[in-house]
Tab-separated table of C-alpha atoms in Angstrom:
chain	number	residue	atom	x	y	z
P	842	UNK	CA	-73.172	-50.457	66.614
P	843	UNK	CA	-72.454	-52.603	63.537
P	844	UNK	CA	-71.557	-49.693	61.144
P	845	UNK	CA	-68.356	-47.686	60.733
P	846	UNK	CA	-69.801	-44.317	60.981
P	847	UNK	CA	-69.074	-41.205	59.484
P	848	UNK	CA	-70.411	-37.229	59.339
P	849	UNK	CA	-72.096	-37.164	56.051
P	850	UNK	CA	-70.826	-33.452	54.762
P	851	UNK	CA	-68.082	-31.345	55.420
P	852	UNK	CA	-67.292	-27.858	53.807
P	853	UNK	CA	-63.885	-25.906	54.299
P	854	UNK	CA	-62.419	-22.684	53.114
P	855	UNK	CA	-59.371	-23.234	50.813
P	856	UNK	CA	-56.215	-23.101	53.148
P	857	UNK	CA	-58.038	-23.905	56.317
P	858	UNK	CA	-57.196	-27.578	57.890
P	859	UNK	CA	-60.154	-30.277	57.549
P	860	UNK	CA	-60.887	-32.658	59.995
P	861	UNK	CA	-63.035	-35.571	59.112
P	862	UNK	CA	-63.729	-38.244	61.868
P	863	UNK	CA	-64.784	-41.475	62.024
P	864	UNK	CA	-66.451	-43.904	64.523
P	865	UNK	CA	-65.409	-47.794	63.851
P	866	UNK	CA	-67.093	-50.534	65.214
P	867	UNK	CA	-64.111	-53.588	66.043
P	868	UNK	CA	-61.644	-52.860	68.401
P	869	UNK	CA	-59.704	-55.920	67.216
P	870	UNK	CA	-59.099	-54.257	63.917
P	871	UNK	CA	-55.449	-54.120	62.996
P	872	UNK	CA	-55.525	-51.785	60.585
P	873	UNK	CA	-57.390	-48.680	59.453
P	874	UNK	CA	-57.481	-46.764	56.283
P	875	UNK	CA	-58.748	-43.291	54.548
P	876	UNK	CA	-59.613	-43.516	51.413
P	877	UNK	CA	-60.207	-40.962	48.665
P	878	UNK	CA	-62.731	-41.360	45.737
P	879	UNK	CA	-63.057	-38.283	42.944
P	880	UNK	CA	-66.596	-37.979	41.190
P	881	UNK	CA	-66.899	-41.295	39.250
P	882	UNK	CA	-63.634	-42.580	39.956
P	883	UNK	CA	-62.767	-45.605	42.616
P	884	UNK	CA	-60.877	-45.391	45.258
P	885	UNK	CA	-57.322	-44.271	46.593
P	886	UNK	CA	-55.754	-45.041	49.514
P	887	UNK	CA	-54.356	-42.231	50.772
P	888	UNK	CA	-52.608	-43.561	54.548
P	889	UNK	CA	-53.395	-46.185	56.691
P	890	UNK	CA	-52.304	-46.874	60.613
P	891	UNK	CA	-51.885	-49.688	62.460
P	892	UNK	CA	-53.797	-50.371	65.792
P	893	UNK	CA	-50.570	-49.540	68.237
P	894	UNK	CA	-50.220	-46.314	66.644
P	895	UNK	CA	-51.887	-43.760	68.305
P	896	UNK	CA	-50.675	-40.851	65.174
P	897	UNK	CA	-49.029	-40.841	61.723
P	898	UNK	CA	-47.877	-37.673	60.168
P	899	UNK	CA	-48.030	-38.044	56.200
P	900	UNK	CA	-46.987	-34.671	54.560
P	901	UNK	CA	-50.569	-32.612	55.022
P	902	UNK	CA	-52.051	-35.615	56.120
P	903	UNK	CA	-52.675	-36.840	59.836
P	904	UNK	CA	-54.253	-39.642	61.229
P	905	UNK	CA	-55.195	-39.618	64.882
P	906	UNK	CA	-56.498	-42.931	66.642
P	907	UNK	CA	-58.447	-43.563	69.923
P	908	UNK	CA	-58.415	-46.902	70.837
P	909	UNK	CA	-60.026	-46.487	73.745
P	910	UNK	CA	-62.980	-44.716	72.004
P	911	UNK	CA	-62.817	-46.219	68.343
P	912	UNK	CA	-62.431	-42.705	67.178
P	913	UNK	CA	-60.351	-42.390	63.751
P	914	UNK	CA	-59.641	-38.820	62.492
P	915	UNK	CA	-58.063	-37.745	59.217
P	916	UNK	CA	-56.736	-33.743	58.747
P	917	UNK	CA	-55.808	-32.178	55.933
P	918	UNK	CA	-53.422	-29.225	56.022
P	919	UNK	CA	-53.826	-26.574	53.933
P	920	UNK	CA	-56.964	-28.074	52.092
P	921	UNK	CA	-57.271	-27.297	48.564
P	922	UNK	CA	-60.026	-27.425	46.018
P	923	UNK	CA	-58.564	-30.639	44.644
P	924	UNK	CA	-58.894	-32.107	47.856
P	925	UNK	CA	-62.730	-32.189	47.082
P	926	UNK	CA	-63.924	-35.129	47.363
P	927	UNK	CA	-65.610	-38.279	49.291
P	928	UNK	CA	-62.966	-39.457	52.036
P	929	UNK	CA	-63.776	-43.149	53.434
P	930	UNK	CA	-62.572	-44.900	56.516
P	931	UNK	CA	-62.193	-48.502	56.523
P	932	UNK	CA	-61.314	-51.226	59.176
P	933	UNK	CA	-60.216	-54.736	58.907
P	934	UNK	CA	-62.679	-56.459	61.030
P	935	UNK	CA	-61.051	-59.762	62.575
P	936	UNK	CA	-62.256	-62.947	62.148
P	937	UNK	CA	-64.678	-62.138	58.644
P	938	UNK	CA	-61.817	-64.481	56.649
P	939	UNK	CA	-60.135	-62.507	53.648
P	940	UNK	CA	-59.804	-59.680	55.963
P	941	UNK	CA	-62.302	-58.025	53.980
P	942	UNK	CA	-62.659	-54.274	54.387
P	943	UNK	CA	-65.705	-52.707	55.797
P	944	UNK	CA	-66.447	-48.931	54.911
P	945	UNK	CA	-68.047	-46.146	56.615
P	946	UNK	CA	-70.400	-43.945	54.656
P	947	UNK	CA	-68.275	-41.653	53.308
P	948	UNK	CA	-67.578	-37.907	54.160
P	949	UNK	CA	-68.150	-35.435	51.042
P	950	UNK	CA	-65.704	-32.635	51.529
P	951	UNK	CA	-66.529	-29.575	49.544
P	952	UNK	CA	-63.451	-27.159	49.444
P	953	UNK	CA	-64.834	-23.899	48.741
P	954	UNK	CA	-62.752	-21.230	46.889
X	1390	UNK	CA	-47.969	-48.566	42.371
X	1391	UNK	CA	-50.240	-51.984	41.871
X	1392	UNK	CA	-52.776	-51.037	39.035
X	1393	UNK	CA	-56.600	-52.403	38.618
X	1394	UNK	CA	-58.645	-51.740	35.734
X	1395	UNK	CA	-62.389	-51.971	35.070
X	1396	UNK	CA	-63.530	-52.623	31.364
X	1397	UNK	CA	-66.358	-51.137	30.718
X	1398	UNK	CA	-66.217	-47.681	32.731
X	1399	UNK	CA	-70.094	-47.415	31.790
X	1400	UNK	CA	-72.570	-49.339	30.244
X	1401	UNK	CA	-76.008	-49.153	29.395
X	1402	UNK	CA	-78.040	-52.077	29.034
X	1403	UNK	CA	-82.090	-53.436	28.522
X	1404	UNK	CA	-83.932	-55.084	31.359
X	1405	UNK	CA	-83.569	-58.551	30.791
X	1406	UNK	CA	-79.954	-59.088	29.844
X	1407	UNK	CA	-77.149	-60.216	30.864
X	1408	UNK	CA	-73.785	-57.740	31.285
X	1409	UNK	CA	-70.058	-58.624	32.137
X	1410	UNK	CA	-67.685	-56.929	34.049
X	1411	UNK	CA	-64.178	-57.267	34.035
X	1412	UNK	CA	-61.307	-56.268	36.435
X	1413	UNK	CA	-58.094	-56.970	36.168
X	1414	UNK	CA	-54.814	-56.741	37.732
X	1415	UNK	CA	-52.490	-55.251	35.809
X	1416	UNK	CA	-48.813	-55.585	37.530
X	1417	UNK	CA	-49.438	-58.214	39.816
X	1418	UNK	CA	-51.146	-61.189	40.663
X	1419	UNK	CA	-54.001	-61.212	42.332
X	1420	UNK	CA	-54.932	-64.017	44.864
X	1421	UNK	CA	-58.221	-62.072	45.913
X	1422	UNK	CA	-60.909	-59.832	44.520
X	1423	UNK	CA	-63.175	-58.034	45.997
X	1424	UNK	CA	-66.632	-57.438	43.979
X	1425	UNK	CA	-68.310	-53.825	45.596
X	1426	UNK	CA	-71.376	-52.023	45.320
X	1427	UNK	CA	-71.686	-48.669	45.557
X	1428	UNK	CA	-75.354	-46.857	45.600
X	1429	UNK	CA	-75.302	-43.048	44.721
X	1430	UNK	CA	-74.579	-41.098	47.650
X	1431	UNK	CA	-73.995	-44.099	50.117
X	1432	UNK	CA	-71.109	-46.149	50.719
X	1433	UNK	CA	-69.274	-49.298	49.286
X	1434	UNK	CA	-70.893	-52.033	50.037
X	1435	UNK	CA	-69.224	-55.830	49.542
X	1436	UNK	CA	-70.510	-58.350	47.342
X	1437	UNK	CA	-68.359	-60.951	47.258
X	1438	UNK	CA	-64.776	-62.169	47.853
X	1439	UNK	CA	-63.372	-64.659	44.938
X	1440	UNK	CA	-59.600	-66.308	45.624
X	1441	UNK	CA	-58.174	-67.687	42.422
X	1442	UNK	CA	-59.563	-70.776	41.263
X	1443	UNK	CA	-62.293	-71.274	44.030
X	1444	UNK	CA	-66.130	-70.713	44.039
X	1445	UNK	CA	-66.590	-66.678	45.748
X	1446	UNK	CA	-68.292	-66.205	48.992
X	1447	UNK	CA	-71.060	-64.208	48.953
X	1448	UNK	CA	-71.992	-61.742	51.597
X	1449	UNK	CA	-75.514	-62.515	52.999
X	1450	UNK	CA	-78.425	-60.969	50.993
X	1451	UNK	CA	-76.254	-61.034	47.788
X	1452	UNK	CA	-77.598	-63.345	45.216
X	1453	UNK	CA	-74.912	-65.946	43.532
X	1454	UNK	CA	-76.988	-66.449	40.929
X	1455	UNK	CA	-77.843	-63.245	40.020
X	1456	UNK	CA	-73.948	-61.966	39.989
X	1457	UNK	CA	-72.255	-64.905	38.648
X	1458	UNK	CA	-68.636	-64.067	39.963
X	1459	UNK	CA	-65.567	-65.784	38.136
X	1460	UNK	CA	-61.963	-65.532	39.117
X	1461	UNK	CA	-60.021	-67.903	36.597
X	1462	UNK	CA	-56.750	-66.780	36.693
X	1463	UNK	CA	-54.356	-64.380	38.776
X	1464	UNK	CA	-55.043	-61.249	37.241
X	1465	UNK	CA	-59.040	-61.542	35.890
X	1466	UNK	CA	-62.077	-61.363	37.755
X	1467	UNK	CA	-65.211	-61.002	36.315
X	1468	UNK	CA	-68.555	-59.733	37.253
X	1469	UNK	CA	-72.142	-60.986	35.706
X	1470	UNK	CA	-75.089	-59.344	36.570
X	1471	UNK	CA	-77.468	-61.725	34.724
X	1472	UNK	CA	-81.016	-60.798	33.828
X	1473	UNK	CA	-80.450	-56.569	34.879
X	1474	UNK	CA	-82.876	-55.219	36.352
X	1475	UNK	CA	-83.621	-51.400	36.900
X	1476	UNK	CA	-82.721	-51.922	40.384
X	1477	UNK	CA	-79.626	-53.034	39.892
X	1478	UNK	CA	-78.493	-49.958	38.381
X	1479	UNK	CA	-75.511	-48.930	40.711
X	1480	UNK	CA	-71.966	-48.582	40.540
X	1481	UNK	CA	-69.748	-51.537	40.072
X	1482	UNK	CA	-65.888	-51.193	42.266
X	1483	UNK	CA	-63.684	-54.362	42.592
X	1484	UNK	CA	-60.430	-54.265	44.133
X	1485	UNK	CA	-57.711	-57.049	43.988
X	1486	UNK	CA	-54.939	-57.949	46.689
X	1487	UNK	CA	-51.786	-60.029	45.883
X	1488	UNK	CA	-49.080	-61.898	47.628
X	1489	UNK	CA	-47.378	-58.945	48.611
X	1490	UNK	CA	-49.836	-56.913	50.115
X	1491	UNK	CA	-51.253	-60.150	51.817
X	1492	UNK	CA	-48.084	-59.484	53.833
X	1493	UNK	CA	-47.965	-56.080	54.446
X	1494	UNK	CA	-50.546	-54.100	55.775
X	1495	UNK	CA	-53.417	-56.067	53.824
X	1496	UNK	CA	-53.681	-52.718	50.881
X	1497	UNK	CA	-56.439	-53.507	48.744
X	1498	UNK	CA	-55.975	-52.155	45.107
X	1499	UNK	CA	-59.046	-50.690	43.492
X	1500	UNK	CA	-60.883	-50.420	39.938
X	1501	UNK	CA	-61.919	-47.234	38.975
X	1502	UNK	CA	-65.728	-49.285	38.925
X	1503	UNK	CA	-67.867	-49.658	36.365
X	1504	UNK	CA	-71.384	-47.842	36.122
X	1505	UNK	CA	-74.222	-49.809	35.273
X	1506	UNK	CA	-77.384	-47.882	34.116
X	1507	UNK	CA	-80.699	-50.653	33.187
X	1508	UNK	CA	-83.337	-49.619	31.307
């Protein structure tokens, strides 16, 4: 498909791991990112990995990547209720000039107490 | 870290006029900007890319002259949605890449966006 896809809603108990996944579309993208945005705030980039990796480990954050499947997955360790928010993956997709970003939808994680 | 601002956060505006965004860079120079929408509940969506000194490319179905983009020096973009319209109520994100991040692994640096309410 054309869109970088993404499970619309997730809900976790506080201290339990999260798992959000995401489907991307170019497998000639050299790098792909999570991003973070808080209620009416822009967005932070919280890790990124590059297309040979298959795993990066980033204190309670881990990225997992299937090439072979396009399948991008972010957990969160230990998820707390800060961690409540709307977690984007992006790709670089080859070829579109500036190396402009495409996003997915966006996965609202609701942390609950 | 590389800082963007937004000026204004919010604004409020009648159908009919004109409104101006502004991002800027504020501890480095930024080569490109990135102009995003974002509709409530949905994701970011890209307007237009603007390099320093050049005319911005527009994605397709995004109106140039309806959001006049300007990018006159290294660390100012600016956004004009001209003539608002209800429907173009949404939330207004740029983001801003530099020379350093060109080389690295191609971070974009975002505004904390602007929402834009039309009357």
């Amino acid at each position: 498909g054309e869109d970088v896809e993404q499970s619309l809603f997730l809900s976790v108990r506080e201290g339990d791991s999260s798992v959000i996944n995401c489907t991307y579309t170019d497998s000639s993208s050299t790098y792909l990112y999570w991003y973070k945005q808080e209620p009416g705030a822009g967005l932070q980039l919280l890790t990124y990995i590059f297309s040979n990796m298959d795993m990066k480990q980033d204190q309670r954050l881990t990225v997992l990547l299937n090439k072979k499947d396009k399948h991008l997955s972010l957990r969160i360790a230990d998820t707390q209720t800060g961690d409540s928010a709307i977690y984007f993956c992006a790709e670089i997709k080859v070829g579109t000039g500036a190396n402009n970003l495409f996003f997915g939808t966006g996965t609202r994680l609701t942390v609950i107490p | 870290g590389a800082v963007v601002s937004q000026h204004p956060s919010w604004v409020i505006c009648k159908s009919g006029t004109s409104v101006k965004i502004e991002c800027r860079s504020l501890d480095f120079q930024a080569t490109t900007m990135f102009w995003y929408r974002q509709f409530p509940k949905q994701s970011l969506m890209l307007m237009a890319t603007s390099n320093e000194g050049s005319k911005a490319t527009y994605e397709q179905g995004v109106e140039k002259d309806k959001f006049l983009i300007n990018h006159a020096s290294l660390t100012l973009s600016t956004l004009t949605v001209t003539s608002a319209h209800p429907e173009d109520s949404s939330f207004y994100i740029c983001s801003a890449r530099g020379l350093a991040q060109k080389s690295s692994y191609n971070e974009q640096f975002f505004g904390p966006g602007t929402r834009l309410t039309v009357l």
